[in-house]
Structure formats: C-alpha cells, structure tokens
Amino acid sequence: MSIAENIKKLREKFDLTQQELAEIAGVTNKAVSAWESGVSEPRMGAIEKISQRFGIKKSNIIEEGGMDLLDYKEETPKTIAAHFEGENFTEEEMKEILDFAKFIKSKRK
C-alpha cells in the first residue's frame, strides 16, 4: 500500500472528507486529492500533523502497508477496557470503538 493508499484508507477509516483532512494537515483539499491520486506526496510537516491528530506513527502513513500495521490491541487504553468490564465485545467491535474515539478527538480544535 503506497502513501496515496495509506492516506485514502486513513481518511475513509475516520470518515473524513478531503476538505476535513486538508484542514487537519494545513493544506488545501486539492493537495489531499493529489496525494490520494499519487500525483504528489505530502510534506513531512503535513504527515506530522496527521499522525499527531490521529495518534498514529508517521510510518503508518509513509511505509508500504503502513495503515495495515496498526495494532489496536496494543493501543487499547486500559481505561477504556475498564469502562466495558463484563462486556464481551469482539475484537472488531473494540476497533470500531477506538476508531470512533479517535474520530471524536480529531474534531477537536
């Protein structure tokens, strides 16, 4: 998975428009479109802003298959697990809960 594919997957994972991701990265929506189509690649400053906002490593954006390397089990905060004590959530459900939490955090200004 190229940088273009990683960026598109990240944007879709967090249900963001190109404009919303552009605002996070400090660029235009046309720049995000160019990244996703492989016409250009983001500068390190934009990658840094994106990685910080979503709590992921820059390598998840840059490296081949980087978005596939996210390991939600290691990222699951113990405090979240404590809130669901006695619940039998599947691994997929926990991923959705964490994705939603990251999405909410991404909307903070």
MMTF fields as JSON, N, C-alpha, C and O atoms, coordinates in Angstrom:
{
  "mmtfVersion": "1.0.0",
  "mmtfProducer": "UNKNOWN",
  "numBonds": 435,
  "numAtoms": 436,
  "numGroups": 109,
  "numChains": 1,
  "numModels": 1,
  "chainsPerModel": [1],
  "groupsPerChain": [109],
  "chainIdList": ["A"],
  "bondAtomList": [4, 2, 8, 6, 12, 10, 16, 14, 20, 18, 24, 22, 28, 26, 32, 30, 36, 34, 40, 38, 44, 42, 48, 46, 52, 50, 56, 54, 60, 58, 64, 62, 68, 66, 72, 70, 76, 74, 80, 78, 84, 82, 88, 86, 92, 90, 96, 94, 100, 98, 104, 102, 108, 106, 112, 110, 116, 114, 120, 118, 124, 122, 128, 126, 132, 130, 136, 134, 140, 138, 144, 142, 148, 146, 152, 150, 156, 154, 160, 158, 164, 162, 168, 166, 172, 170, 176, 174, 180, 178, 184, 182, 188, 186, 192, 190, 196, 194, 200, 198, 204, 202, 208, 206, 212, 210, 216, 214, 220, 218, 224, 222, 228, 226, 232, 230, 236, 234, 240, 238, 244, 242, 248, 246, 252, 250, 256, 254, 260, 258, 264, 262, 268, 266, 272, 270, 276, 274, 280, 278, 284, 282, 288, 286, 292, 290, 296, 294, 300, 298, 304, 302, 308, 306, 312, 310, 316, 314, 320, 318, 324, 322, 328, 326, 332, 330, 336, 334, 340, 338, 344, 342, 348, 346, 352, 350, 356, 354, 360, 358, 364, 362, 368, 366, 372, 370, 376, 374, 380, 378, 384, 382, 388, 386, 392, 390, 396, 394, 400, 398, 404, 402, 408, 406, 412, 410, 416, 414, 420, 418, 424, 422, 428, 426, 432, 430],
  "bondOrderList": [1, 1, 1, 1, 1, 1, 1, 1, 1, 1, 1, 1, 1, 1, 1, 1, 1, 1, 1, 1, 1, 1, 1, 1, 1, 1, 1, 1, 1, 1, 1, 1, 1, 1, 1, 1, 1, 1, 1, 1, 1, 1, 1, 1, 1, 1, 1, 1, 1, 1, 1, 1, 1, 1, 1, 1, 1, 1, 1, 1, 1, 1, 1, 1, 1, 1, 1, 1, 1, 1, 1, 1, 1, 1, 1, 1, 1, 1, 1, 1, 1, 1, 1, 1, 1, 1, 1, 1, 1, 1, 1, 1, 1, 1, 1, 1, 1, 1, 1, 1, 1, 1, 1, 1, 1, 1, 1, 1],
  "groupList": [{"groupName": "MET", "atomNameList": ["N", "CA", "C", "O"], "elementList": ["N", "C", "C", "O"], "formalChargeList": [0, 0, 0, 0], "bondAtomList": [1, 0, 2, 1, 3, 2], "bondOrderList": [1, 1, 2], "singleLetterCode": "M", "chemCompType": "L-PEPTIDE LINKING"}, {"groupName": "SER", "atomNameList": ["N", "CA", "C", "O"], "elementList": ["N", "C", "C", "O"], "formalChargeList": [0, 0, 0, 0], "bondAtomList": [1, 0, 2, 1, 3, 2], "bondOrderList": [1, 1, 2], "singleLetterCode": "S", "chemCompType": "L-PEPTIDE LINKING"}, {"groupName": "ILE", "atomNameList": ["N", "CA", "C", "O"], "elementList": ["N", "C", "C", "O"], "formalChargeList": [0, 0, 0, 0], "bondAtomList": [1, 0, 2, 1, 3, 2], "bondOrderList": [1, 1, 2], "singleLetterCode": "I", "chemCompType": "L-PEPTIDE LINKING"}, {"groupName": "ALA", "atomNameList": ["N", "CA", "C", "O"], "elementList": ["N", "C", "C", "O"], "formalChargeList": [0, 0, 0, 0], "bondAtomList": [1, 0, 2, 1, 3, 2], "bondOrderList": [1, 1, 2], "singleLetterCode": "A", "chemCompType": "L-PEPTIDE LINKING"}, {"groupName": "GLU", "atomNameList": ["N", "CA", "C", "O"], "elementList": ["N", "C", "C", "O"], "formalChargeList": [0, 0, 0, 0], "bondAtomList": [1, 0, 2, 1, 3, 2], "bondOrderList": [1, 1, 2], "singleLetterCode": "E", "chemCompType": "L-PEPTIDE LINKING"}, {"groupName": "ASN", "atomNameList": ["N", "CA", "C", "O"], "elementList": ["N", "C", "C", "O"], "formalChargeList": [0, 0, 0, 0], "bondAtomList": [1, 0, 2, 1, 3, 2], "bondOrderList": [1, 1, 2], "singleLetterCode": "N", "chemCompType": "L-PEPTIDE LINKING"}, {"groupName": "LYS", "atomNameList": ["N", "CA", "C", "O"], "elementList": ["N", "C", "C", "O"], "formalChargeList": [0, 0, 0, 0], "bondAtomList": [1, 0, 2, 1, 3, 2], "bondOrderList": [1, 1, 2], "singleLetterCode": "K", "chemCompType": "L-PEPTIDE LINKING"}, {"groupName": "LEU", "atomNameList": ["N", "CA", "C", "O"], "elementList": ["N", "C", "C", "O"], "formalChargeList": [0, 0, 0, 0], "bondAtomList": [1, 0, 2, 1, 3, 2], "bondOrderList": [1, 1, 2], "singleLetterCode": "L", "chemCompType": "L-PEPTIDE LINKING"}, {"groupName": "ARG", "atomNameList": ["N", "CA", "C", "O"], "elementList": ["N", "C", "C", "O"], "formalChargeList": [0, 0, 0, 0], "bondAtomList": [1, 0, 2, 1, 3, 2], "bondOrderList": [1, 1, 2], "singleLetterCode": "R", "chemCompType": "L-PEPTIDE LINKING"}, {"groupName": "PHE", "atomNameList": ["N", "CA", "C", "O"], "elementList": ["N", "C", "C", "O"], "formalChargeList": [0, 0, 0, 0], "bondAtomList": [1, 0, 2, 1, 3, 2], "bondOrderList": [1, 1, 2], "singleLetterCode": "F", "chemCompType": "L-PEPTIDE LINKING"}, {"groupName": "ASP", "atomNameList": ["N", "CA", "C", "O"], "elementList": ["N", "C", "C", "O"], "formalChargeList": [0, 0, 0, 0], "bondAtomList": [1, 0, 2, 1, 3, 2], "bondOrderList": [1, 1, 2], "singleLetterCode": "D", "chemCompType": "L-PEPTIDE LINKING"}, {"groupName": "THR", "atomNameList": ["N", "CA", "C", "O"], "elementList": ["N", "C", "C", "O"], "formalChargeList": [0, 0, 0, 0], "bondAtomList": [1, 0, 2, 1, 3, 2], "bondOrderList": [1, 1, 2], "singleLetterCode": "T", "chemCompType": "L-PEPTIDE LINKING"}, {"groupName": "GLN", "atomNameList": ["N", "CA", "C", "O"], "elementList": ["N", "C", "C", "O"], "formalChargeList": [0, 0, 0, 0], "bondAtomList": [1, 0, 2, 1, 3, 2], "bondOrderList": [1, 1, 2], "singleLetterCode": "Q", "chemCompType": "L-PEPTIDE LINKING"}, {"groupName": "GLY", "atomNameList": ["N", "CA", "C", "O"], "elementList": ["N", "C", "C", "O"], "formalChargeList": [0, 0, 0, 0], "bondAtomList": [1, 0, 2, 1, 3, 2], "bondOrderList": [1, 1, 2], "singleLetterCode": "G", "chemCompType": "PEPTIDE LINKING"}, {"groupName": "VAL", "atomNameList": ["N", "CA", "C", "O"], "elementList": ["N", "C", "C", "O"], "formalChargeList": [0, 0, 0, 0], "bondAtomList": [1, 0, 2, 1, 3, 2], "bondOrderList": [1, 1, 2], "singleLetterCode": "V", "chemCompType": "L-PEPTIDE LINKING"}, {"groupName": "TRP", "atomNameList": ["N", "CA", "C", "O"], "elementList": ["N", "C", "C", "O"], "formalChargeList": [0, 0, 0, 0], "bondAtomList": [1, 0, 2, 1, 3, 2], "bondOrderList": [1, 1, 2], "singleLetterCode": "W", "chemCompType": "L-PEPTIDE LINKING"}, {"groupName": "PRO", "atomNameList": ["N", "CA", "C", "O"], "elementList": ["N", "C", "C", "O"], "formalChargeList": [0, 0, 0, 0], "bondAtomList": [1, 0, 2, 1, 3, 2], "bondOrderList": [1, 1, 2], "singleLetterCode": "P", "chemCompType": "L-PEPTIDE LINKING"}, {"groupName": "TYR", "atomNameList": ["N", "CA", "C", "O"], "elementList": ["N", "C", "C", "O"], "formalChargeList": [0, 0, 0, 0], "bondAtomList": [1, 0, 2, 1, 3, 2], "bondOrderList": [1, 1, 2], "singleLetterCode": "Y", "chemCompType": "L-PEPTIDE LINKING"}, {"groupName": "HIS", "atomNameList": ["N", "CA", "C", "O"], "elementList": ["N", "C", "C", "O"], "formalChargeList": [0, 0, 0, 0], "bondAtomList": [1, 0, 2, 1, 3, 2], "bondOrderList": [1, 1, 2], "singleLetterCode": "H", "chemCompType": "L-PEPTIDE LINKING"}],
  "groupTypeList": [0, 1, 2, 3, 4, 5, 2, 6, 6, 7, 8, 4, 6, 9, 10, 7, 11, 12, 12, 4, 7, 3, 4, 2, 3, 13, 14, 11, 5, 6, 3, 14, 1, 3, 15, 4, 1, 13, 14, 1, 4, 16, 8, 0, 13, 3, 2, 4, 6, 2, 1, 12, 8, 9, 13, 2, 6, 6, 1, 5, 2, 2, 4, 4, 13, 13, 0, 10, 7, 7, 10, 17, 6, 4, 4, 11, 16, 6, 11, 2, 3, 3, 18, 9, 4, 13, 4, 5, 9, 11, 4, 4, 4, 0, 6, 4, 2, 7, 10, 9, 3, 6, 9, 2, 6, 1, 6, 8, 6],
  "groupIdList": [1, 2, 3, 4, 5, 6, 7, 8, 9, 10, 11, 12, 13, 14, 15, 16, 17, 18, 19, 20, 21, 22, 23, 24, 25, 26, 27, 28, 29, 30, 31, 32, 33, 34, 35, 36, 37, 38, 39, 40, 41, 42, 43, 44, 45, 46, 47, 48, 49, 50, 51, 52, 53, 54, 55, 56, 57, 58, 59, 60, 61, 62, 63, 64, 65, 66, 67, 68, 69, 70, 71, 72, 73, 74, 75, 76, 77, 78, 79, 80, 81, 82, 83, 84, 85, 86, 87, 88, 89, 90, 91, 92, 93, 94, 95, 96, 97, 98, 99, 100, 101, 102, 103, 104, 105, 106, 107, 108, 109],
  "secStructList": [7, 7, 2, 2, 2, 2, 2, 2, 2, 2, 2, 2, 2, 6, 6, 7, 7, 2, 2, 2, 2, 2, 2, 2, 2, 6, 1, 7, 2, 2, 2, 2, 2, 2, 2, 2, 2, 6, 1, 7, 7, 7, 7, 2, 2, 2, 2, 2, 2, 2, 2, 2, 2, 2, 6, 7, 7, 2, 2, 2, 2, 2, 1, 6, 6, 4, 4, 4, 4, 7, 7, 2, 2, 2, 2, 7, 7, 2, 2, 2, 2, 2, 2, 6, 6, 6, 7, 7, 7, 7, 2, 2, 2, 2, 2, 2, 2, 2, 2, 2, 2, 2, 2, 2, 2, 2, 6, 7, 7],
  "xCoordList": [0.844, 0.0, 0.894, 1.729, 0.73, 1.544, 1.07, 0.06, 1.815, 1.39, 0.001, -0.842, -0.243, -1.56, -2.651, -3.688, -2.42, -3.416, -3.559, -4.667, -2.449, -2.499, -3.327, -4.132, -3.129, -3.86, -5.35, -6.189, -5.666, -7.077, -7.713, -8.836, -7.005, -7.532, -7.738, -8.757, -6.785, -6.917, -8.137, -8.932, -8.282, -9.404, -10.742, -11.68, -10.817, -12.058, -12.302, -13.443, -11.243, -11.352, -11.985, -12.778, -11.632, -12.147, -13.302, -13.721, -13.81, -14.984, -14.821, -15.691, -13.689, -13.389, -13.498, -13.227, -13.892, -13.835, -12.401, -11.589, -12.1, -10.774, -10.572, -9.461, -11.624, -11.525, -11.192, -10.361, -11.826, -11.564, -10.126, -9.468, -9.635, -8.245, -7.289, -6.24, -7.658, -6.837, -6.694, -5.608, -7.779, -7.74, -6.833, -6.105, -6.876, -6.009, -4.543, -3.688, -4.259, -2.882, -2.372, -1.174, -3.27, -2.864, -2.595, -1.714, -3.378, -3.222, -4.604, -5.604, -4.654, -5.937, -6.498, -5.782, -7.797, -8.401, -7.852, -7.865, -7.377, -6.766, -5.453, -5.098, -4.733, -3.484, -3.79, -3.097, -4.829, -5.212, -5.621, -5.265, -6.361, -6.758, -5.523, -5.468, -4.539, -3.303, -2.538, -1.95, -2.535, -1.873, -2.545, -1.88, -3.869, -4.611, -4.516, -4.596, -4.347, -4.23, -2.788, -2.534, -1.84, -0.439, 0.283, 1.42, -0.371, 0.244, 1.364, 2.385, 1.163, 2.195, 2.146, 1.24, 3.138, 3.198, 3.233, 3.76, 2.672, 2.656, 4.05, 4.919, 4.241, 5.489, 5.464, 4.403, 6.627, 6.741, 5.917, 5.382, 5.809, 5.009, 3.546, 2.924, 2.996, 1.605, 1.452, 0.468, 2.422, 2.39, 2.432, 1.721, 3.262, 3.379, 2.047, 1.622, 1.392, 0.109, -0.95, -1.718, -0.979, -1.952, -1.676, -2.594, -0.416, -0.079, -0.38, -0.858, -0.108, -0.389, -1.89, -2.335, -2.667, -4.11, -4.771, -5.71, -4.265, -4.898, -4.148, -4.548, -3.074, -2.334, -1.706, -1.67, -1.208, -0.551, 0.887, 1.256, 1.684, 3.073, 3.134, 2.297, 4.13, 4.325, 4.545, 4.158, 5.167, 5.425, 4.132, 4.115, 3.043, 1.766, 1.275, 0.505, 1.717, 1.331, 2.337, 1.957, 3.612, 4.681, 4.979, 5.156, 5.034, 5.504, 4.468, 3.26, 4.965, 4.124, 3.304, 3.866, 1.989, 1.114, 1.042, 0.614, 1.452, 1.522, 0.206, 0.189, -0.885, -2.184, -2.617, -3.413, -2.102, -2.434, -1.663, -1.989, -0.631, 0.199, -0.358, 0.166, -1.426, -1.999, -2.483, -3.258, -2.023, -2.405, -3.268, -2.761, -4.555, -5.488, -5.397, -5.725, -4.962, -4.846, -3.828, -4.058, -2.712, -1.689, -2.128, -1.693, -2.985, -3.411, -4.589, -4.9, -5.245, -6.431, -6.058, -5.399, -6.477, -6.161, -6.869, -8.013, -6.183, -6.773, -7.994, -8.914, -8.014, -9.177, -10.42, -11.517, -10.272, -11.427, -11.901, -13.101, -10.976, -11.349, -12.079, -13.016, -11.67, -12.307, -13.763, -14.607, -14.052, -15.424, -16.337, -17.554, -15.765, -16.561, -16.398, -16.651, -15.976, -15.773, -17.075, -18.138, -16.978, -18.154, -18.814, -19.671, -18.43, -18.96, -18.112, -16.919, -18.71, -17.981, -17.921, -18.527, -17.173, -17.016, -16.033, -15.036, -16.332, -15.409, -14.242, -14.301, -13.201, -12.047, -12.474, -12.025, -13.339, -13.823, -14.624, -14.488, -15.442, -16.207, -15.286, -15.521, -14.243, -13.283, -12.573, -12.311, -12.261, -11.649, -12.579, -12.136, -13.87, -14.838, -14.93, -15.005, -14.925, -14.98, -13.754, -13.881, -12.577, -11.347, -11.323, -10.897, -11.786, -11.846, -12.763, -12.45, -13.895, -14.83, -14.214, -14.362, -13.528, -12.873, -11.83, -11.736, -11.055, -10.052, -10.726, -10.229, -11.856, -12.59, -13.057, -12.905, -13.619, -14.091, -12.918, -13.049, -11.78, -10.61, -10.119, -9.608, -10.273, -9.809, -10.63, -10.171, -11.82, -12.694, -12.384, -12.901, -11.541, -11.179, -10.341, -9.58, -10.48, -9.695, -8.693, -7.943],
  "yCoordList": [-1.17, 0.0, 1.239, 1.399, 2.093, 3.3, 4.397, 4.251, 5.493, 6.643, 7.075, 7.374, 7.112, 7.505, 6.611, 7.098, 5.325, 4.377, 4.504, 4.417, 4.707, 4.875, 6.098, 6.041, 7.196, 8.425, 8.245, 8.659, 7.638, 7.413, 6.475, 6.713, 5.424, 4.484, 5.177, 4.961, 6.004, 6.742, 7.655, 7.692, 8.383, 9.317, 8.585, 9.036, 7.458, 6.688, 6.024, 5.923, 5.58, 4.93, 5.868, 5.439, 7.151, 8.124, 8.938, 9.943, 8.49, 9.093, 10.597, 11.388, 10.968, 12.37, 12.687, 11.834, 13.903, 14.369, 14.8, 14.933, 15.016, 15.518, 16.9, 17.237, 17.698, 19.029, 18.936, 19.698, 18.015, 17.87, 17.422, 17.931, 16.466, 16.034, 17.172, 17.336, 17.949, 19.096, 20.094, 20.628, 20.347, 21.28, 20.753, 21.522, 19.456, 18.851, 18.988, 19.306, 18.744, 18.76, 20.169, 20.365, 21.139, 22.509, 22.742, 23.517, 22.048, 22.176, 22.363, 22.449, 22.425, 22.533, 21.143, 20.143, 21.109, 19.821, 19.308, 18.103, 20.201, 19.777, 19.048, 18.122, 19.469, 18.787, 17.367, 16.426, 17.208, 15.865, 15.004, 13.827, 15.575, 14.848, 14.393, 13.266, 15.283, 14.943, 13.841, 12.973, 13.861, 12.806, 11.47, 10.466, 11.467, 10.212, 9.639, 8.424, 10.5, 10.018, 9.688, 9.166, 9.985, 9.677, 10.705, 10.482, 11.836, 12.9, 13.567, 13.958, 13.692, 14.264, 13.556, 12.77, 13.852, 13.268, 14.395, 15.474, 14.143, 15.193, 15.482, 14.61, 16.706, 17.084, 16.524, 16.188, 16.428, 15.836, 16.61, 16.01, 17.914, 18.705, 18.283, 18.2, 18.018, 17.575, 16.175, 15.881, 15.318, 13.953, 14.002, 13.255, 14.88, 15.038, 15.474, 14.925, 16.449, 16.937, 15.832, 15.68, 15.07, 13.985, 12.91, 12.443, 12.519, 11.451, 11.872, 11.061, 13.124, 13.608, 13.643, 13.26, 14.089, 14.211, 12.862, 12.751, 11.826, 10.517, 9.556, 8.403, 10.029, 9.195, 7.978, 6.897, 8.159, 7.052, 7.448, 8.617, 6.477, 6.751, 7.301, 6.975, 8.131, 8.644, 7.493, 7.57, 6.43, 5.272, 4.618, 3.968, 4.783, 4.234, 4.937, 4.369, 6.16, 6.916, 6.703, 6.585, 6.653, 6.636, 5.249, 5.086, 4.255, 2.934, 2.136, 2.286, 1.31, 0.387, -0.45, -1.128, -0.406, -1.17, -0.609, -1.305, 0.638, 1.23, 1.251, 1.025, 1.514, 1.552, 0.148, -0.007, -0.864, -2.238, -2.687, -3.712, -1.918, -2.285, -1.822, -2.185, -1.017, -0.548, -1.733, -2.557, -1.812, -2.911, -2.338, -1.723, -2.538, -1.961, -2.599, -1.952, -3.845, -4.485, -3.742, -3.522, -3.359, -2.649, -1.232, -0.668, -0.641, 0.73, 0.847, 1.952, -0.242, -0.176, 0.312, -0.4, 1.513, 2.019, 1.196, 0.777, 0.975, 0.191, 0.888, 0.23, 2.212, 2.915, 2.639, 2.546, 2.507, 2.172, 0.769, 0.534, -0.153, -1.525, -1.575, -2.358, -0.761, -0.751, -0.298, -0.768, 0.598, 1.076, -0.019, 0.045, -1.006, -2.066, -3.394, -4.452, -3.341, -4.569, -5.363, -4.815, -6.649, -7.513, -7.596, -8.452, -6.722, -6.761, -7.717, -7.88, -8.327, -9.259, -8.707, -9.257, -7.601, -7.023, -7.858, -8.355, -7.999, -8.693, -7.761, -6.563, -8.314, -7.502, -6.431, -5.287, -6.815, -5.868, -4.736, -3.579, -5.05, -4.02, -3.069, -1.861, -3.604, -2.743, -1.825, -0.663, -2.333, -1.486, -0.331, 0.81, -0.625, 0.422, 1.455, 2.655, 0.997, 1.911, 2.831, 4.041, 2.257, 3.054, 4.012, 5.159, 3.534, 4.41, 5.6, 6.732, 5.332, 6.413, 7.4, 8.612, 6.89, 7.773, 8.646, 9.84, 8.067, 8.846, 9.871, 10.988, 9.503, 10.418, 11.616, 12.759, 11.364, 12.446, 13.349, 14.573, 12.762, 13.559, 14.379, 15.484, 13.844, 14.561, 15.801, 16.694, 15.882, 17.029, 18.189, 19.293, 17.935, 18.986, 20.045, 19.74, 21.242, 22.324, 22.864, 23.778],
  "zCoordList": [0.0, 0.0, 0.0, 0.891, -0.966, -1.11, -0.162, 0.526, -0.141, 0.665, 0.244, 1.09, -1.05, -1.564, -0.995, -0.545, -1.015, -0.498, 1.018, 1.548, 1.711, 3.17, 3.554, 4.484, 2.842, 3.151, 2.878, 3.678, 1.768, 1.452, 2.484, 2.929, 2.86, 3.845, 5.189, 5.845, 5.605, 6.858, 6.806, 7.746, 5.718, 5.584, 5.639, 6.296, 4.948, 4.943, 6.301, 6.753, 6.935, 8.256, 9.278, 10.117, 9.204, 10.143, 9.559, 10.135, 8.409, 7.779, 7.586, 7.95, 7.007, 6.757, 5.279, 4.433, 4.967, 3.585, 3.3, 4.216, 2.031, 1.695, 2.31, 2.719, 2.378, 2.978, 4.463, 4.956, 5.181, 6.611, 6.865, 7.773, 6.062, 6.22, 5.856, 6.48, 4.848, 4.443, 5.587, 5.813, 6.308, 7.431, 8.543, 9.171, 8.783, 9.795, 9.384, 10.21, 8.094, 7.594, 7.282, 7.081, 7.243, 6.936, 5.462, 5.092, 4.61, 3.158, 2.534, 3.246, 1.217, 0.517, 0.235, 0.276, -0.052, -0.41, -1.742, -1.993, -2.583, -3.853, -3.599, -4.329, -2.559, -2.202, -1.748, -2.135, -0.923, -0.463, -1.645, -1.707, -2.58, -3.784, -4.572, -5.063, -4.683, -5.402, -4.672, -5.316, -3.342, -2.569, -2.829, -3.083, -2.765, -2.911, -4.325, -4.511, -5.306, -6.68, -7.05, -8.135, -6.16, -6.4, -7.244, -7.661, -7.502, -8.287, -7.502, -8.067, -6.191, -5.327, -3.981, -3.706, -3.149, -1.814, -0.792, -1.066, 0.386, 1.407, 1.948, 1.971, 2.376, 3.044, 4.458, 4.985, 5.06, 6.39, 7.423, 8.355, 7.272, 8.213, 8.214, 9.273, 7.04, 6.932, 7.511, 8.19, 7.242, 7.781, 9.307, 9.979, 9.843, 11.294, 11.902, 12.919, 11.292, 11.808, 11.792, 12.742, 10.707, 10.588, 11.631, 12.305, 11.761, 12.706, 14.141, 14.934, 14.48, 15.831, 16.093, 17.175, 15.131, 15.321, 15.563, 16.352, 14.866, 14.972, 15.888, 16.049, 16.479, 17.42, 16.774, 17.363, 15.549, 14.848, 14.539, 14.649, 14.157, 13.791, 12.369, 11.528, 12.117, 10.755, 9.78, 8.613, 10.271, 9.404, 8.931, 7.885, 9.694, 9.247, 7.986, 7.212, 7.785, 6.595, 5.472, 4.307, 5.818, 4.819, 4.257, 3.05, 5.135, 4.718, 3.935, 4.124, 3.078, 2.32, 3.298, 4.159, 3.172, 4.054, 5.461, 6.382, 5.643, 6.975, 7.727, 8.937, 7.049, 7.729, 8.147, 9.073, 7.474, 7.846, 9.081, 9.68, 9.466, 10.607, 11.942, 12.995, 11.903, 13.162, 13.969, 13.483, 15.198, 16.081, 17.19, 18.128, 17.082, 18.039, 19.413, 20.407, 19.5, 20.802, 21.664, 22.853, 21.067, 21.826, 22.146, 23.15, 21.314, 21.51, 22.468, 22.915, 22.793, 23.629, 25.028, 25.786, 25.36, 26.69, 27.763, 27.586, 28.86, 29.939, 30.506, 30.992, 30.451, 30.985, 30.153, 30.702, 28.852, 28.012, 28.351, 28.497, 28.474, 28.805, 30.142, 30.3, 31.099, 32.41, 32.325, 33.088, 31.415, 31.245, 30.718, 30.895, 30.083, 29.472, 30.196, 29.621, 31.452, 32.221, 32.275, 32.566, 31.994, 31.986, 30.628, 30.408, 29.711, 28.347, 27.53, 27.788, 26.578, 25.713, 24.292, 23.372, 24.125, 22.804, 21.992, 22.514, 20.715, 19.825, 19.514, 19.791, 18.946, 18.557, 17.547, 17.617, 16.615, 15.603, 16.258, 15.86, 17.243, 17.948, 18.702, 18.717, 19.327, 20.013, 19.022, 19.335, 17.836, 16.807, 16.461, 16.331, 16.311, 15.988, 17.104, 16.837, 18.346, 19.483, 19.479, 19.669, 19.262, 19.239, 18.053, 18.183, 16.888, 15.717, 15.982, 15.615, 16.621, 16.914, 17.899, 17.74, 18.91, 19.879, 19.185, 19.469, 18.285, 17.551, 16.65, 16.504, 16.043, 15.181, 16.003, 15.573, 17.173, 18.034, 18.406, 18.376, 18.753, 19.113, 17.923, 18.1, 16.714, 15.526, 15.253, 14.541, 15.791, 15.572, 16.523, 16.349, 17.528, 18.479, 17.778, 16.86, 18.201, 17.583, 18.537, 18.194]
}
